[in-house]
Coordinates of C-alpha atoms in Angstrom, one line a residue:
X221 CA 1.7 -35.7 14.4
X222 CA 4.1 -35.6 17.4
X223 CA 7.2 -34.7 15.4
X224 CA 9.1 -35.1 12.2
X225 CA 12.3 -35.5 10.9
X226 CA 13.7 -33.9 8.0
X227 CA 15.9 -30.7 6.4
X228 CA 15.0 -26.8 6.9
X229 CA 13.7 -26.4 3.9
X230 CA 11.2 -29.3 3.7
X231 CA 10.2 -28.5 7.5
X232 CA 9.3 -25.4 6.8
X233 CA 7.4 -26.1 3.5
X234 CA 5.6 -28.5 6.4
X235 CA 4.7 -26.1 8.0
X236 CA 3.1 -23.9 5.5
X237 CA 1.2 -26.8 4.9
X238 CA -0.1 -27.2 8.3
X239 CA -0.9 -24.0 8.7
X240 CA -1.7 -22.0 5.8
X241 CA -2.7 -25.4 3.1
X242 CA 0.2 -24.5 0.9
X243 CA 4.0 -26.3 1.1
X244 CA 5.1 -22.8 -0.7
X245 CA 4.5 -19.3 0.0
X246 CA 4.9 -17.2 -2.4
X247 CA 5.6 -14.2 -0.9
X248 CA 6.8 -12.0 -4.0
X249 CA 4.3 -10.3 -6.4
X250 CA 3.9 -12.2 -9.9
X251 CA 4.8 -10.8 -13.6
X252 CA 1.3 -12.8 -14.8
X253 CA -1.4 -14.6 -14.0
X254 CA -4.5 -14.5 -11.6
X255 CA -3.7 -14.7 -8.3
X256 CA -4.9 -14.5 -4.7
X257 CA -4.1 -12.8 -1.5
X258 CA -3.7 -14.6 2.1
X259 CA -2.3 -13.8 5.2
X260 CA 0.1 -16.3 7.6
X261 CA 1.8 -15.0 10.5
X262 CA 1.0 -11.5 9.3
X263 CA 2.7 -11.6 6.3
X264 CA 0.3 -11.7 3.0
X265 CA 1.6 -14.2 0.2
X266 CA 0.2 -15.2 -3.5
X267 CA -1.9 -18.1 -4.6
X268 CA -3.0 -18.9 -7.5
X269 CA -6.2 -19.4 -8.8
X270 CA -8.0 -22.7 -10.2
X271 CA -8.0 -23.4 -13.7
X272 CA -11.6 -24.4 -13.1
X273 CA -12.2 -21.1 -11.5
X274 CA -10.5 -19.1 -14.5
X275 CA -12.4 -21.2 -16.9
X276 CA -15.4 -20.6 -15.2
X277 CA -15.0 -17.0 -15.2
X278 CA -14.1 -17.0 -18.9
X279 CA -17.3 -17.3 -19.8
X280 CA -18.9 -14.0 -17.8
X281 CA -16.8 -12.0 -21.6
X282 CA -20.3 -12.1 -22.9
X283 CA -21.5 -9.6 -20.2
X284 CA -23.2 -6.2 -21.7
X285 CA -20.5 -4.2 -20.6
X286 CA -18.1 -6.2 -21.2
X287 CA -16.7 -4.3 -24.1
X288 CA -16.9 -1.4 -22.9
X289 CA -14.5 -2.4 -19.9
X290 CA -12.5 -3.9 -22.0
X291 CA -11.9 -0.9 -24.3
X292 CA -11.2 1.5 -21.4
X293 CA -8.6 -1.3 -20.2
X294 CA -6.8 -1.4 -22.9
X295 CA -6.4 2.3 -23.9
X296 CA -5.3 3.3 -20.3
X297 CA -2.7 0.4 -20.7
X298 CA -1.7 1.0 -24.1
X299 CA -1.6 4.9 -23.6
X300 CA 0.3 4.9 -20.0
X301 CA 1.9 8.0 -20.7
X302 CA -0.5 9.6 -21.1
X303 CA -1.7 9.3 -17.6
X304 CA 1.9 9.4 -16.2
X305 CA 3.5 12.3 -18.0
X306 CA 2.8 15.1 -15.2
X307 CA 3.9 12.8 -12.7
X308 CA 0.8 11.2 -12.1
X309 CA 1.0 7.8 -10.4
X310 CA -0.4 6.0 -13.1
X311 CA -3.6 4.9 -11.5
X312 CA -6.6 4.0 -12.8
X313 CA -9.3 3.4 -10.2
X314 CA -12.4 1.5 -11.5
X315 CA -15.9 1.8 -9.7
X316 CA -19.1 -0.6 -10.4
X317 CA -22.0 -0.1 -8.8
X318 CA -25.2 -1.6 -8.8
X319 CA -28.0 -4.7 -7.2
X320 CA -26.5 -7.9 -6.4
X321 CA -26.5 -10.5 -9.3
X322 CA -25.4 -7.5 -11.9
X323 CA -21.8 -9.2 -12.8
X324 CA -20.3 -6.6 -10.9
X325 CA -17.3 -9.0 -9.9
X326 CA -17.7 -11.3 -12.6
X327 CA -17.1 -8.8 -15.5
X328 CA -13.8 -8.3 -13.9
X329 CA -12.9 -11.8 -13.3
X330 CA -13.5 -12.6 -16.8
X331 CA -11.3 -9.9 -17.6
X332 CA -8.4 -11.4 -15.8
X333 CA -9.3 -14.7 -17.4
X334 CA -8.6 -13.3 -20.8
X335 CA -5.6 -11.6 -20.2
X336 CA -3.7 -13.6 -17.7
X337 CA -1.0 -14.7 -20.2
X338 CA -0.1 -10.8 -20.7
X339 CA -0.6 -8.7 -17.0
X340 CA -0.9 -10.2 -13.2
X341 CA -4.4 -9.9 -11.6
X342 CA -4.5 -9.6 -8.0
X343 CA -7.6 -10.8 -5.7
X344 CA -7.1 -8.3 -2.9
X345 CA -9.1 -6.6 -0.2
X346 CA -6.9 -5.8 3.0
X347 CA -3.7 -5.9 1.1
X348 CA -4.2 -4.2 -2.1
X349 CA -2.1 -0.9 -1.2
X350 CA 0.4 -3.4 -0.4
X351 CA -0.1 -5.3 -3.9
X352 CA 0.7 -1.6 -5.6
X353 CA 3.7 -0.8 -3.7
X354 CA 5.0 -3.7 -4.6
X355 CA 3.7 -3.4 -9.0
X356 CA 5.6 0.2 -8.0
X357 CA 8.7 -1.5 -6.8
X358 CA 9.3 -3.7 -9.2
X359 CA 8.0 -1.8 -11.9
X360 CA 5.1 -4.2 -13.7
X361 CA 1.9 -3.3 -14.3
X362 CA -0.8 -5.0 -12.2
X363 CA -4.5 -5.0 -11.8
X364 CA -6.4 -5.2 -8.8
X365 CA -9.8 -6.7 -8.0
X366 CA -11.2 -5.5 -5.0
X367 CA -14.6 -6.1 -3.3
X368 CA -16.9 -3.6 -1.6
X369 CA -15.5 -0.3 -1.4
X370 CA -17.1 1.0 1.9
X371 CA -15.9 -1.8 3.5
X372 CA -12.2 -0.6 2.7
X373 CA -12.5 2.8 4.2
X374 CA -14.2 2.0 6.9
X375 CA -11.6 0.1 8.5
X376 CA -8.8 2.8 7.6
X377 CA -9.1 6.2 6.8
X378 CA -5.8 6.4 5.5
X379 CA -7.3 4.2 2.2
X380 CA -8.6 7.7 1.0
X381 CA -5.4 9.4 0.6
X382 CA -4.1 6.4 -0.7
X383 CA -6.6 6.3 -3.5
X384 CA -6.9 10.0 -3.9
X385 CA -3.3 10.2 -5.1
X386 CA -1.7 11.7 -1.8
X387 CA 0.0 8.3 -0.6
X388 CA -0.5 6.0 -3.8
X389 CA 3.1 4.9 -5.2
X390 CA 4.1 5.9 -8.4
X391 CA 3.8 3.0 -11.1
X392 CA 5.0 4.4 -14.6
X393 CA 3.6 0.8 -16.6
X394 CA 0.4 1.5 -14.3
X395 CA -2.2 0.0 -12.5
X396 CA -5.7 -0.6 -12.3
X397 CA -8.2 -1.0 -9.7
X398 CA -11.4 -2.1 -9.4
X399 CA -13.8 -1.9 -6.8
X400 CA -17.4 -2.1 -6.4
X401 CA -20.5 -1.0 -4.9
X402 CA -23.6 -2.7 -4.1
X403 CA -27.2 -0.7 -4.3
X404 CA -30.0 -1.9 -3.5
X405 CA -33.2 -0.8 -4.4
X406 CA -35.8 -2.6 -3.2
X407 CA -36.0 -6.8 -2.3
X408 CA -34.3 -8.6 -5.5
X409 CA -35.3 -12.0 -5.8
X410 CA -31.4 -14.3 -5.8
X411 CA -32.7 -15.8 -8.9
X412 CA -32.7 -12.2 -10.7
X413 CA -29.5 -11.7 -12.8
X414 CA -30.6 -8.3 -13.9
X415 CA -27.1 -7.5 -16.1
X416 CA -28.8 -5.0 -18.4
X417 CA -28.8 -2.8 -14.5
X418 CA -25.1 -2.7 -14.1
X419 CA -23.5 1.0 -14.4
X420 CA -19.8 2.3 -14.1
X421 CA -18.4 5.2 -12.5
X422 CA -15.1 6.5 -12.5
X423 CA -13.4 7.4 -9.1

C-alpha cells in the first residue's frame, strides 16, 4: 500500500490494523468478560478472547480442584468486606504450583469461562499492576490471570512491594490474582496429565 485516502478516524482504525491486527483499540479496562493484554506503541490495550477459546476452556470445570477454587472465589467476592474493612486493599493473591500438564492455567481459564457474564478476567503478565490500578480507578472488581511467577519478579523488583501490599492500589469490590508456579520433579512424559498432583498455596 503506498497511501490511502480517507477520514481521521478510519485512518487511524487502519492503522491499528496494520500494526497491531485490530481496527480498535480498546484501551479502557472492561466491566465483563475475558479479555487479553497487548502492547502498541507502548501503550497496553484489551482484546477479547475467542468464543472457541472460552468454550474450550469451559470444559477444564471438571478439574479436581475445581471446586475448591471456586468456593474460595466466591466467598472472598461475596465477603469483600471482610478483607477490606481495616483498609486492606482488597487483594486476594492466588498461587498454583506444581509439574507441567497439572491444569495449573486451565483451572483458572475455566473459571473465567463460567463467570464472564458477571466479573472481567484479564490475561496479563507485564501489565497486570497496571490492570489493578485501573479495577481501583474505576472501582470494579477484576480478576487476573497471570503466568509464571518468577518470571514477574525477576524482571522488576518493585512487583514484590506491589504484591506485598506496600504499592498495591486499594480496590474496595476487590481483586484477584492468580499466578503459578511450575515444579518439576524429575522428566514428565508431555503426554502425562497428572491433575490428581496439582496443589494451591496462598501468597
Amino acid at each position: 500500500m503506498e497511501y490511502a485516502v480517507g477520514t481521521t478516524k478510519s485512518m487511524s482504525m487502519l492503522h491499528n490494523l496494520c500494526e497491531a491486527g485490530r481496527a480498535k483499540l480498546n484501551r479502557s479496562l472492561p466491566r465483563k468478560g475475558i479479555w487479553k493484554i497487548g502492547c502498541y506503541d507502548g501503550v497496553y490495550y484489551h482484546g477479547k478472547a475467542r468464543k472457541e477459546e472460552i468454550e474450550n476452556a469451559l470444559r477444564f470445570s471438571v478439574h479436581p480442584k475445581f471446586n475448591e477454587l471456586e468456593n474460595d472465589f466466591n466467598q472472598f467476592f461475596s465477603d469483600i468486606d471482610f478483607y477490606t474493612r481495616y483498609g486492606q486493599s482488597g487483594m486476594r493473591k492466588v498461587l498454583f504450583t506444581g509439574p507441567p500438564g497439572t491444569g495449573k492455567t486451565t483451572i483458572a481459564k475455566a473459571l473465567g469461562a463460567k463467570y464472564q457474564d458477571k466479573y472481567v478476567f484479564v490475561y496479563a503478565d507485564d501489565y497486570f499492576k497496571d490492570v489493578c490500578y485501573a479495577a481501583a480507578q474505576k472501582k470494579i472488581p477484576v480478576i487476573i490471570i497471570a503466568e509464571e511467577v518468577d518470571e514477574l519478579y525477576r524482571a522488576d523488583a518493585g512487583t514484590l512491594s506491589f504484591l506485598d501490599g506496600a504499592d498495591t492500589p486499594r480496590n474496595l469490590p476487590g481483586h484477584m490474582l492468580f499466578f503459578q508456579r511450575t515444579i518439576l520433579t524429575g522428566l514428565i512424559r508431555a503426554s502425562e496429565n497428572a491433575l490428581a498432583e496439582l496443589t494451591e498455596s496462598y501468597l
